[in-house]
Coordinates of C-alpha atoms and ligand atoms in Angstrom, one line a residue:
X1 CA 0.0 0.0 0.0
X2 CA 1.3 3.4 -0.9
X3 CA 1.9 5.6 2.0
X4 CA 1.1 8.2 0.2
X5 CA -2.9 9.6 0.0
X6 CA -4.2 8.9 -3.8
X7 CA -6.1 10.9 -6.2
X8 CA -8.2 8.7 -8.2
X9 CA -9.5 9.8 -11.7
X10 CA -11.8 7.7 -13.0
X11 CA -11.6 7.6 -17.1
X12 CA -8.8 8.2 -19.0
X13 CA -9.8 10.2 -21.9
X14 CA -8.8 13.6 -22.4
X15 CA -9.7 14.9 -19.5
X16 CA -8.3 12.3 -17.1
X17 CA -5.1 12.9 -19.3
X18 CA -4.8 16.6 -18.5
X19 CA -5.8 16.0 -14.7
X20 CA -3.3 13.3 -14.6
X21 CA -0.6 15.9 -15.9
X22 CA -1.3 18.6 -14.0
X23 CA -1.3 16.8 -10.4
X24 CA 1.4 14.6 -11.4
X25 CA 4.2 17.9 -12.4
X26 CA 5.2 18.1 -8.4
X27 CA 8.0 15.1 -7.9
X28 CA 7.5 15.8 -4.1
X29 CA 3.8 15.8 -4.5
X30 CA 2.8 14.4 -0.9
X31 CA 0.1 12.3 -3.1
X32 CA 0.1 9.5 -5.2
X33 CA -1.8 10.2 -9.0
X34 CA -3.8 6.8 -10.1
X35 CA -5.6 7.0 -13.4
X36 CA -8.2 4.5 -13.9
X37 CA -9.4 3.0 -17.7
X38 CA -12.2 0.8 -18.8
X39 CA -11.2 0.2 -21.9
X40 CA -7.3 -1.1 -22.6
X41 CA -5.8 1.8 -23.6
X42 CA -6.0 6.1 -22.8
X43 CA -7.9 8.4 -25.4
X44 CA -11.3 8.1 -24.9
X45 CA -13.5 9.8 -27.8
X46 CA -10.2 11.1 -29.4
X47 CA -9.1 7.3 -30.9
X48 CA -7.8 5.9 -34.1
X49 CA -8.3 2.9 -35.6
X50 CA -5.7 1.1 -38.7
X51 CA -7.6 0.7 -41.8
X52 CA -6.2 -2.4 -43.7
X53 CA -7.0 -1.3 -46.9
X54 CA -5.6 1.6 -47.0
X55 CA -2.6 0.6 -44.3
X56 CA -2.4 3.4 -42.7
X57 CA -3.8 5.0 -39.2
X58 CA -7.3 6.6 -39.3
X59 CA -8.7 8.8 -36.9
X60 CA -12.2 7.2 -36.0
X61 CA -13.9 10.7 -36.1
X62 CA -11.7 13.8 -37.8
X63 CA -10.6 16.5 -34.6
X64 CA -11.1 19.8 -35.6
X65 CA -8.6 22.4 -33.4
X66 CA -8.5 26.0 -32.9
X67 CA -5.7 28.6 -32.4
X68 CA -7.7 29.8 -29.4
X69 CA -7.7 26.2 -27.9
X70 CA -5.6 27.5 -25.5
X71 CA -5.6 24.6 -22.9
X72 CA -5.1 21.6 -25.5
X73 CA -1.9 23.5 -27.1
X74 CA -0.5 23.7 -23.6
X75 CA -1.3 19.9 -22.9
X76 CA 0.4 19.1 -26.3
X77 CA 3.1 21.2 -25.2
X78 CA 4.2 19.9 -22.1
X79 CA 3.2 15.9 -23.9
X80 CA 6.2 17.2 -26.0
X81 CA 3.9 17.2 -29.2
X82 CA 2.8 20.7 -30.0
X83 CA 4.3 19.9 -33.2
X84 CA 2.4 17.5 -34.7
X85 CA -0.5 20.2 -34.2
X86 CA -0.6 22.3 -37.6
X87 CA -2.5 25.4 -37.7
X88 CA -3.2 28.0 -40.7
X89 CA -1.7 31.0 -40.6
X90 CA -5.2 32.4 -41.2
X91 CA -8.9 31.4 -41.0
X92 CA -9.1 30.1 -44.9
X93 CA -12.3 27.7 -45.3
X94 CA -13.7 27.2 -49.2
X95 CA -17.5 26.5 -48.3
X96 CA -19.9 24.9 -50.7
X97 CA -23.6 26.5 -50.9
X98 CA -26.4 25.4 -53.3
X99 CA -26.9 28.7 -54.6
X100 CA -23.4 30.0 -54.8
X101 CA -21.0 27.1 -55.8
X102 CA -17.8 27.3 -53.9
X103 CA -16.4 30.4 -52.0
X104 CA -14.0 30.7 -49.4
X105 CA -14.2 32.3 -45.7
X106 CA -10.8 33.9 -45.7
X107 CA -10.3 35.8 -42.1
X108 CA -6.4 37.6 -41.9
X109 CA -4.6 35.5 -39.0
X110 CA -3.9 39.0 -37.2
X111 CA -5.1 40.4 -34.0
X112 CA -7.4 42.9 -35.2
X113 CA -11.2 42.6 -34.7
X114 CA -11.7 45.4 -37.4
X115 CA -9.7 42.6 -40.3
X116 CA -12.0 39.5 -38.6
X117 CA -14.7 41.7 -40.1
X118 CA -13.6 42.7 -42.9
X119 CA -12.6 39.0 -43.6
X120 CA -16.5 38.2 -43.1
X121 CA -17.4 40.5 -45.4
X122 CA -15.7 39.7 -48.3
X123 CA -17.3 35.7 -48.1
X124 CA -19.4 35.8 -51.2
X125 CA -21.2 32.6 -50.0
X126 CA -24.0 35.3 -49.6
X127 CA -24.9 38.6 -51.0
X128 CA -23.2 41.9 -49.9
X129 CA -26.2 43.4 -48.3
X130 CA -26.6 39.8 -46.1
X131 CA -23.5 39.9 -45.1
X132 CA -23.5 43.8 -43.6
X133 CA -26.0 41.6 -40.8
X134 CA -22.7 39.9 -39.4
X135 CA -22.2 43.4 -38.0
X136 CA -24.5 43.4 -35.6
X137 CA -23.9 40.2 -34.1
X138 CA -20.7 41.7 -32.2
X139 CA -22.8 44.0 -31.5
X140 CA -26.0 42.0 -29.3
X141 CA -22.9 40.4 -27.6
X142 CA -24.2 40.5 -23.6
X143 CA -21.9 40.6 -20.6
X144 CA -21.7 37.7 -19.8
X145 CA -22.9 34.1 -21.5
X146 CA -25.1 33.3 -18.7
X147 CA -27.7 35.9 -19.5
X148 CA -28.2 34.4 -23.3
X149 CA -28.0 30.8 -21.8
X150 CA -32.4 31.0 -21.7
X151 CA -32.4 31.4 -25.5
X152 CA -31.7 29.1 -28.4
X153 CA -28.7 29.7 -30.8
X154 CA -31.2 30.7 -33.1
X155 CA -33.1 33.1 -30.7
X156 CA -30.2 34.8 -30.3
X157 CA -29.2 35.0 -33.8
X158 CA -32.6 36.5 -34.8
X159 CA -32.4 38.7 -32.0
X160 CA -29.0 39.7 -33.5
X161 CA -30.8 41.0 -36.9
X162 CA -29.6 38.0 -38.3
X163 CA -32.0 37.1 -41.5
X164 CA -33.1 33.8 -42.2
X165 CA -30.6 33.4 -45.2
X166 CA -27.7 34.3 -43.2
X167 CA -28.8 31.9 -40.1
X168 CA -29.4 29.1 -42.9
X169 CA -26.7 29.5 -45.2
X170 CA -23.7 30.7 -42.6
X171 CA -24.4 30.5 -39.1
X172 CA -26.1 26.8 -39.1
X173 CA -23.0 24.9 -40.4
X174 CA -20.7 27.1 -38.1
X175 CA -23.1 26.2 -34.9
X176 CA -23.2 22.5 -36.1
X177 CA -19.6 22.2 -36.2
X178 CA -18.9 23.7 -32.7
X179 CA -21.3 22.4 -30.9
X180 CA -22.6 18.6 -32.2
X181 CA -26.6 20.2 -32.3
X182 CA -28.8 22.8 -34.5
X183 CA -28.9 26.4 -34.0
X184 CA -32.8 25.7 -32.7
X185 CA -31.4 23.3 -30.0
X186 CA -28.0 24.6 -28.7
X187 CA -27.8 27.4 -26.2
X188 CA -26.6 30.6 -27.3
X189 CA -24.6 30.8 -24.2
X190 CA -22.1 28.7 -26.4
X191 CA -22.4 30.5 -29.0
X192 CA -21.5 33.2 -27.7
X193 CA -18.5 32.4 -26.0
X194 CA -16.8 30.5 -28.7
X195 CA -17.6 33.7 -31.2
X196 CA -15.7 35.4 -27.7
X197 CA -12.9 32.7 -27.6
X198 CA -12.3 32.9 -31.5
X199 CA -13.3 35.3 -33.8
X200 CA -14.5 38.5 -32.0
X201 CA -10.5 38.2 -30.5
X202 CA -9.2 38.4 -33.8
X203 CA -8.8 36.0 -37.0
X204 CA -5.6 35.4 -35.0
X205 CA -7.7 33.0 -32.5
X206 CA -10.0 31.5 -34.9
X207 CA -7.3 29.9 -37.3
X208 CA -8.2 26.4 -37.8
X209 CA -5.7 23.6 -36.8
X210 CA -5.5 19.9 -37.3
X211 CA -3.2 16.7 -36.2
X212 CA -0.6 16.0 -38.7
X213 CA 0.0 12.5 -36.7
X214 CA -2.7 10.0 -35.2
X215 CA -5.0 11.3 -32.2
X216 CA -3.4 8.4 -30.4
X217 CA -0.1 9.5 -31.5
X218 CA -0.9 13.1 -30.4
X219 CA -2.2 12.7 -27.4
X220 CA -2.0 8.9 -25.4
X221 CA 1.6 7.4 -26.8
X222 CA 3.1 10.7 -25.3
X223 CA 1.2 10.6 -22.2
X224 CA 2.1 7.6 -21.2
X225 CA 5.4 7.9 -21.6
X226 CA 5.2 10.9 -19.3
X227 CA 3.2 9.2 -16.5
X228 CA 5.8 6.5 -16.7
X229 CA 8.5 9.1 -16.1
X230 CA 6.3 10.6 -13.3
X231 CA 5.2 7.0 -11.7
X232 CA 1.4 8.2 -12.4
X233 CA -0.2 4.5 -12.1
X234 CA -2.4 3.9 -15.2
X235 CA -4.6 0.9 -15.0
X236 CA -6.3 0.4 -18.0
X237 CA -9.3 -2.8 -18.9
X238 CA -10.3 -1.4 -15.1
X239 CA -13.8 -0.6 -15.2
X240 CA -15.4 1.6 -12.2
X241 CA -19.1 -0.2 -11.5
X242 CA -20.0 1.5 -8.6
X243 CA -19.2 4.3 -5.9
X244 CA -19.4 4.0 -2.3
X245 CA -20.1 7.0 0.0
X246 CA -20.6 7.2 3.9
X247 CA -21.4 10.5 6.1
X248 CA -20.2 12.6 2.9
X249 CA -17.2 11.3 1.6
X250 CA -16.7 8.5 -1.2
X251 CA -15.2 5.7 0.5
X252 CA -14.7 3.0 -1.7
X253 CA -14.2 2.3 -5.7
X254 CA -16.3 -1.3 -6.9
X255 CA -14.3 -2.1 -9.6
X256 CA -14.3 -4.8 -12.7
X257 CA -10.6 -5.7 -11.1
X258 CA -11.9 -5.7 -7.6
X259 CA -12.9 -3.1 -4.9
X260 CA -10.4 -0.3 -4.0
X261 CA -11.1 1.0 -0.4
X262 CA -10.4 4.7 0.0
X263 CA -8.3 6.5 3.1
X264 CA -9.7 9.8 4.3
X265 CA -7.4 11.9 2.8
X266 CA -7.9 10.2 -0.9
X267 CA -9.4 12.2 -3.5
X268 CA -11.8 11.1 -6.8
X269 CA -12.0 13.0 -10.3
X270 CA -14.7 11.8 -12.3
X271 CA -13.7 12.2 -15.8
X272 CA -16.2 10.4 -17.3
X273 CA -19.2 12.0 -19.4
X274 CA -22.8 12.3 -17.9
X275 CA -24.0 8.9 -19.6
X276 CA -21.2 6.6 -18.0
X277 CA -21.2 8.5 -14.6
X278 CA -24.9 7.8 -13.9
X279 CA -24.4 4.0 -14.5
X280 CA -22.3 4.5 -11.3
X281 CA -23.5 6.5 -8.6
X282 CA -24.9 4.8 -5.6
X283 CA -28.4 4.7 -5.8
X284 CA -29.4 6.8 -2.5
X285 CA -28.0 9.9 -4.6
X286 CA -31.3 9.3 -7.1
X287 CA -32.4 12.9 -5.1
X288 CA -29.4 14.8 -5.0
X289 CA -28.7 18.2 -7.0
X290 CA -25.7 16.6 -8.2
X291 CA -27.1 13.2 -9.5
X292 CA -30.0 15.0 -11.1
X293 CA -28.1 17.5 -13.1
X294 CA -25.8 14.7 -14.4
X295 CA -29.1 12.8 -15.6
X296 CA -30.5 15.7 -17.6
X297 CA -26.7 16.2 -19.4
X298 CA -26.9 12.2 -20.4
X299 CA -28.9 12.6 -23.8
X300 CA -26.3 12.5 -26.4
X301 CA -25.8 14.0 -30.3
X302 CA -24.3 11.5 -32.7
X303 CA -21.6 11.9 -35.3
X304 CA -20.8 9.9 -38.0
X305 CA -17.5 10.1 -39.8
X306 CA -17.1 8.0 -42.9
X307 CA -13.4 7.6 -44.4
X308 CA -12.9 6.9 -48.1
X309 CA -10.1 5.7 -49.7
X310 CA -9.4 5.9 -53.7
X311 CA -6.8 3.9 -55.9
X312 CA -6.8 7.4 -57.7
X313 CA -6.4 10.7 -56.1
X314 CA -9.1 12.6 -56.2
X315 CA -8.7 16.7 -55.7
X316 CA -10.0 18.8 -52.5
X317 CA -9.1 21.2 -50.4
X318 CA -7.3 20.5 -47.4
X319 CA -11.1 21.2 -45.5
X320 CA -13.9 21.9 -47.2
X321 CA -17.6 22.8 -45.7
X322 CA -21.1 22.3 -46.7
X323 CA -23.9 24.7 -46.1
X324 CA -27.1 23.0 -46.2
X325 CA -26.0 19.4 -47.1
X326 CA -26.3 16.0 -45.6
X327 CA -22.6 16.0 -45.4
X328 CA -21.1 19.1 -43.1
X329 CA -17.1 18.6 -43.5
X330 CA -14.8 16.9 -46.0
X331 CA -10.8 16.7 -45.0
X332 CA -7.7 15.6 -47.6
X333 CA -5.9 13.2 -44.9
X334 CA -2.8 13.1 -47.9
X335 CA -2.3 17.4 -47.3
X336 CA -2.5 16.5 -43.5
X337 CA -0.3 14.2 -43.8
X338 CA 2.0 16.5 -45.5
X339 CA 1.4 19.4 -42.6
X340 CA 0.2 21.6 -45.6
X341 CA -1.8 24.7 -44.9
X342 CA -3.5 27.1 -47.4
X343 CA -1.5 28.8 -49.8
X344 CA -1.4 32.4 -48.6
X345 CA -3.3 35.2 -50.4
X346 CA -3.5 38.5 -49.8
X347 CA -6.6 40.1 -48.8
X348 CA -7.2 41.9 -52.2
X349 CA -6.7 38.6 -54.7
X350 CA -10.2 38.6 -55.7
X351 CA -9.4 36.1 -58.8
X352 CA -12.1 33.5 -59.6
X353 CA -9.6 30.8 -59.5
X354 CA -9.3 28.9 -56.4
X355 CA -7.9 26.0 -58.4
X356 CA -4.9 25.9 -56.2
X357 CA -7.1 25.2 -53.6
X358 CA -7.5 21.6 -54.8
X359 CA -4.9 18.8 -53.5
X360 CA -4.6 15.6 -54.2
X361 CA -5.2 12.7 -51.7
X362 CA -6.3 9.0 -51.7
X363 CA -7.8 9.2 -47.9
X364 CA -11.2 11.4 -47.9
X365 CA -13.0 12.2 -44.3
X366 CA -15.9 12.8 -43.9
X367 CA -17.8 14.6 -40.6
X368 CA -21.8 14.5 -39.9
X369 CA -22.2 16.3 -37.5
X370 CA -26.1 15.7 -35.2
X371 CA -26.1 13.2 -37.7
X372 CA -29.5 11.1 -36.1
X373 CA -30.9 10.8 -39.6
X374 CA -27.7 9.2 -41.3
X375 CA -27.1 6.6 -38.3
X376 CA -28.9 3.7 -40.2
X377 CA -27.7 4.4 -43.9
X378 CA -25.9 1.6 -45.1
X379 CA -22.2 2.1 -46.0
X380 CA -22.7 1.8 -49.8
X381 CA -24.8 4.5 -49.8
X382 CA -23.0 7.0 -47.5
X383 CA -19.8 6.2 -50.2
X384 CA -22.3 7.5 -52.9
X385 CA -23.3 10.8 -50.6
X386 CA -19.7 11.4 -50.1
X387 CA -18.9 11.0 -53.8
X388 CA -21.6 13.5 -54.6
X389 CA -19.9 16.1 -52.6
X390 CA -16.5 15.4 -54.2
X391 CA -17.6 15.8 -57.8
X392 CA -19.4 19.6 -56.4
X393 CA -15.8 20.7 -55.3
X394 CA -14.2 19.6 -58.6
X395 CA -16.4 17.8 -61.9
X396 CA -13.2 15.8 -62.4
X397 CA -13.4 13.8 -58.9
X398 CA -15.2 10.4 -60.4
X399 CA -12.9 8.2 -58.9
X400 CA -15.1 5.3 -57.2
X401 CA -13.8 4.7 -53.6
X402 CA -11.8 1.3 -53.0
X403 CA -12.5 1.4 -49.3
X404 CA -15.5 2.9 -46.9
X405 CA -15.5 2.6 -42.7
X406 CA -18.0 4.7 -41.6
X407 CA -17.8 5.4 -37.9
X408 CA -21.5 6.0 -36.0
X409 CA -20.7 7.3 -32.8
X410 CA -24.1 7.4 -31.4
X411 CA -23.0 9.3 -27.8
X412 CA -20.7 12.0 -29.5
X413 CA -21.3 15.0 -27.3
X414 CA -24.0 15.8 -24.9
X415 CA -26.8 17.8 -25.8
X416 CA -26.4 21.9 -24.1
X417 CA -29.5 23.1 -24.5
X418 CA -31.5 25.9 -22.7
X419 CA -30.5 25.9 -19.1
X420 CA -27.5 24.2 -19.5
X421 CA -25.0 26.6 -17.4
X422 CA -26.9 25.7 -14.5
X423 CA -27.2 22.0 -15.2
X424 CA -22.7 21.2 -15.9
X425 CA -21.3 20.7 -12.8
X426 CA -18.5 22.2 -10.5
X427 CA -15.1 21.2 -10.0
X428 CA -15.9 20.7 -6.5
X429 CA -19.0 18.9 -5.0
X430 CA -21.2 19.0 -1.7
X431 CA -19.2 15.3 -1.8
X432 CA -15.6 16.7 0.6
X433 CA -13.4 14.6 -1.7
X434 CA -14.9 14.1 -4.8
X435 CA -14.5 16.5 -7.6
X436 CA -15.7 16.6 -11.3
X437 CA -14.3 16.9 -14.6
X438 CA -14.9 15.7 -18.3
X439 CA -15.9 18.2 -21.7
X440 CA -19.8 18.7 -19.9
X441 CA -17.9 20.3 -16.6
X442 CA -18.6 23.6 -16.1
X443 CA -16.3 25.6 -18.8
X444 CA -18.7 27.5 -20.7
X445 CA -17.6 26.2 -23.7
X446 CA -19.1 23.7 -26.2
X447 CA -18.6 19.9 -25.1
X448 CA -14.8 19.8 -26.6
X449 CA -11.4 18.5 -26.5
X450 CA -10.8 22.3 -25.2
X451 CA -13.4 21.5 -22.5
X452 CA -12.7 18.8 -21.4
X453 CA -9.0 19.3 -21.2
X454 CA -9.6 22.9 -18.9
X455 CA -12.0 21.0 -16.8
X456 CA -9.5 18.5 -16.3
X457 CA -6.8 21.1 -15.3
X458 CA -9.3 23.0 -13.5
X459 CA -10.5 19.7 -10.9
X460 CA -7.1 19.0 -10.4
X461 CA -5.9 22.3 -9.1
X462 CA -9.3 22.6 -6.8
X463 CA -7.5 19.5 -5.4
X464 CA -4.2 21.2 -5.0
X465 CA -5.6 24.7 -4.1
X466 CA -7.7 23.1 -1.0
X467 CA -4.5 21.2 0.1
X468 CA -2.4 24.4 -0.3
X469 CA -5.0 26.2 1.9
X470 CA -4.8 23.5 4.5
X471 CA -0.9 23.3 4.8
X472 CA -1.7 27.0 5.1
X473 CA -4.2 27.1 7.5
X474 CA -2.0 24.8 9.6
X475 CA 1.0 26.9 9.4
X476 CA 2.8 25.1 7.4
X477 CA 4.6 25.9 3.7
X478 CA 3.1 24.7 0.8
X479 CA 4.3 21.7 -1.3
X480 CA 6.4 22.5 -4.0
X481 CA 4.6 23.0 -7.2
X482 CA 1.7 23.9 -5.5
X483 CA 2.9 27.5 -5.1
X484 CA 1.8 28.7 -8.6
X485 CA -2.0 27.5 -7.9
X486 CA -3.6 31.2 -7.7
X487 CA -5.4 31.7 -4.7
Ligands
FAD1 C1 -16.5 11.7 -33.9 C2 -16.1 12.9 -32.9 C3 -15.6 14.0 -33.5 C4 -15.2 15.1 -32.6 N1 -14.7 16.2 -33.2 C5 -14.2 17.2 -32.4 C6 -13.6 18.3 -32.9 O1 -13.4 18.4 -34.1 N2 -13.1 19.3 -32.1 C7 -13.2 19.1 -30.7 O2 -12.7 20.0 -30.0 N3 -13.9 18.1 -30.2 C8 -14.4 17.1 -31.0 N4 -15.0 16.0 -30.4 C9 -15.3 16.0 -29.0 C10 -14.1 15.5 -28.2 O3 -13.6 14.3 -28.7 C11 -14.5 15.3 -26.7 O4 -15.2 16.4 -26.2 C12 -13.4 14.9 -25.8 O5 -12.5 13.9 -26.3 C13 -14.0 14.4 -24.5 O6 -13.0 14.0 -23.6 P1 -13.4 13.4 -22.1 O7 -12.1 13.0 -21.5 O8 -14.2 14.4 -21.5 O9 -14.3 12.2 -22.4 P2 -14.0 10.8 -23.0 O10 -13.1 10.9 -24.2 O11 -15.3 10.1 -23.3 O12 -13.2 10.0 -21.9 C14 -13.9 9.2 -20.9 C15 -13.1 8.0 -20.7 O13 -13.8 7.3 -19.6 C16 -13.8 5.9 -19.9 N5 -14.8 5.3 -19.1 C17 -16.2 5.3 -19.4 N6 -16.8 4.7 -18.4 C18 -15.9 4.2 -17.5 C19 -16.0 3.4 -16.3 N7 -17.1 3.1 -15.8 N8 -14.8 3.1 -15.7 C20 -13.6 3.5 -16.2 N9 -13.5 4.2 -17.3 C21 -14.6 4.6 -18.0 C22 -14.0 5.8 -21.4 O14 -13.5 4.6 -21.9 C23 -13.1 7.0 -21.9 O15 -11.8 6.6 -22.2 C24 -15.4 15.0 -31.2 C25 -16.0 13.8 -30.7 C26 -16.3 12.8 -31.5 C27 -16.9 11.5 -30.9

């Protein structure tokens, strides 16, 4: 038995990942980090998979990243893979609309809010006079996101003086992509703080990125090599079943590998989203706040990502959206292989020809985003939807695919509605030593890699923070490494 007190996190996706790292930086740390797995290996929602056919690594579902994912960046950084992330040096999206064909959003990668505009209204995707109505959506910005969190996207939107044909043909995809739901479903809350987070900053933080390597090479190779260097105990094919709690405190794990008994001064993150926690919280919590919350955040928006692979290349850009289409995203996995990134232009080039836009690549991805109505298509016909969109960016793409996997992840991200800021729990808990994390934690921001890595940082230094306070309070000096923790 360690000697030590533990801090438990249970689930070892993103989230547990980033908790694990930031508890585990103090080598004198007067705890002991254990990170628990169900499945055999880290990652959680951010996997890959090797496709055969093609023989190469696949990312089950395509991660988008941005330049104002300021949490993940640091995560990568200090995994040692920062790297292996590539960003655009601008916001540079060619988007596909029925009416208009093919035009790109092109946003200067600069700081100035006054370029972000002017980026937005150059986007031809709808006519000059729409697009004067982005305008006013910086300007129906409230204080702070709680006090839109009652209305819908949409509400909001409308609210905003945003007309129908600029909700349908520009904001929808944009909300789709962010947030997993429709505009009429998602709270603006979210809305509005990624518009916050990204483009009302500056094109600077709303540059697109994406992983030149595997998730898993990104994200759980590296960390496992780091919690072997800082003796973090990972035990995967561990599945939690059940939670024990007595007078307050959780005081025992049930486990698949056996029960874990916990000492007073242990600690449990819960890193798990809404739909697996509530499978294990004793059942005498039915009536609590806590438990009740977590039930209302289990309903879940699906994805489905389908990967194609060609004998003969066909030609896209490296990411290409579509506005009211059955398919939202297509990605060239040969550019990302190759860390390319949009040829620059400047801001005056308004030449038709955006042929250089189109790469070569055998590997196609493609995202559905709330994709409930696609779940039961069969694969043949989802390779015929995706080929459809090809030949739309290019008349030339008739290449018939060699290969399909499409990927239905069925409990993608949880549905944020109305209400929602009050629903996503706390770090901390009325429970004195458990604390919560995961992407539906309280961060404000859509259910996200970026979420759930800050609400994995931020349950781990409520642990350290309430220890500091006590070596504090008992007059002593605080560990090492906990001195940075603000107050
Ligand atoms: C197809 C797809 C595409 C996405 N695209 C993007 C994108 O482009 N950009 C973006 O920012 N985000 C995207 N996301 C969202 C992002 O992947 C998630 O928000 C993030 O990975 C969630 O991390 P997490 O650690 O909170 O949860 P998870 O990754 O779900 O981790 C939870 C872990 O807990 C484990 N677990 C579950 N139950 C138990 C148990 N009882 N005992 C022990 N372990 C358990 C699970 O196996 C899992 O490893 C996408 C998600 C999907 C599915």
């Amino acid at each position: 038995m360690s000697p030590r007190p533990s801090i438990y996190i249970l689930g070892g996706g993103l989230s547990g990942i980033a908790a694990a790292e930031r508890l585990s930086r103090d080598p004198d740390a007067p705890y002991h980090v254990v990170l628990i797995e169900a499945r055999p290996h880290l990652g959680g929602r951010t996997g890959s998979y090797f496709d055969t056919r093609a023989r190469r690594e696949i990312d089950t579902g395509q991660h988008l990243f941005l330049s104002c994912y300021t949490g993940t960046i640091d995560l990568l950084q200090r995994l040692g893979t920062k790297d292996d992330l590539v960003f655009f040096d601008r916001l540079y999206i060619p988007l596909w609309d029925p009416e208009r064909g093919l035009n790109p959003l092109d946003v200067p990668g600069n700081k100035s809010q006054l370029s972000a505009a002017g980026g937005l209204l150059q986007y031809e995707g709808l006519p000059f006079s729409r697009r004067l109505a982005f305008l006013s959506v910086a300007r129906a910005m409230p204080r702070t996101d709680s006090d839109v969190d009652h209305l819908t996207a949409h509400e909001f939107l409308k609210r905003a003086g945003q007309p129908d044909v600029v909700i349908d043909r520009f904001w929808e995809l944009v909300i789709l992509s962010a947030t997993n739901l429709p505009s009429r479903s998602v709270s603006a809350a979210l809305l509005v703080r990624i518009l916050k987070e990204s483009l009302l900053a500056g094109g600077h933080a709303a540059r697109p990125g994406y992983n030149a390597v595997p998730l898993t090479e990104l994200f759980v190779l590296p960390a496992m090599r780091l919690f072997r260097a800082r003796s973090v105990s990972v035990r995967t094919k561990t599945r939690i079943t059940g939670l024990t709690e007595t007078g307050g405190r959780i005081v025992s794990l049930a486990t698949s590998q056996g029960e874990i008994p916990l000492s007073p001064e242990d600690r449990v993150i819960v890193a798990l989203p809404p739909w697996s926690f509530e499978k294990i919280v004793p059942l005498s919590w039915q009536e609590t706040p806590l438990v009740d919350r977590i039930n209302r955040l289990s309903y879940a928006s699906p994805i489905l990502s389908i990967h194609l692979h060609f004998d003969t290349p066909v030609r896209i850009p490296l990411i290409a959206g579509f506005h009211q289409s059955p398919i939202h995203w297509l990605f060239n996995k040969d550019a990302m292989e190759q860390r390319l990134i949009p040829e620059t232009r400047p801001w005056f080039d308004w030449s038709e020809d955006r042929e250089d836009d189109l790469l070569p690549t055998q590997m196609v991805s493609a995202t559905v985003s709330g994709a409930d109505t696609l779940l039961e298509t069969p694969d043949a016909e989802l390779a015929a939807l995706v080929s459809r969109h090809l030949l739309l960016l290019d008349k030339k793409n008739t290449a018939s695919p060699k290969g399909i996997v499409a990927v239905r992840d069925r409990f993608a991200t949880p549905v944020l509605g109305t209400g929602q800021s009050s629903l996503r729990p706390e770090a901390r808990t009325s429970f004195a030593n458990l604390f919560m994390a995961g992407d539906t934690a309280d961060t404000g921001l859509p259910a996200t890699m970026e979420s759930a890595v800050r609400a994995g940082v931020a349950a781990a230094e409520a642990i350290l923070s309430e220890s500091s306070a006590r070596h504090v309070a008992q007059g002593k000096t605080a560990p090492s490494g906990e001195k940075a923790i603000p107050a």
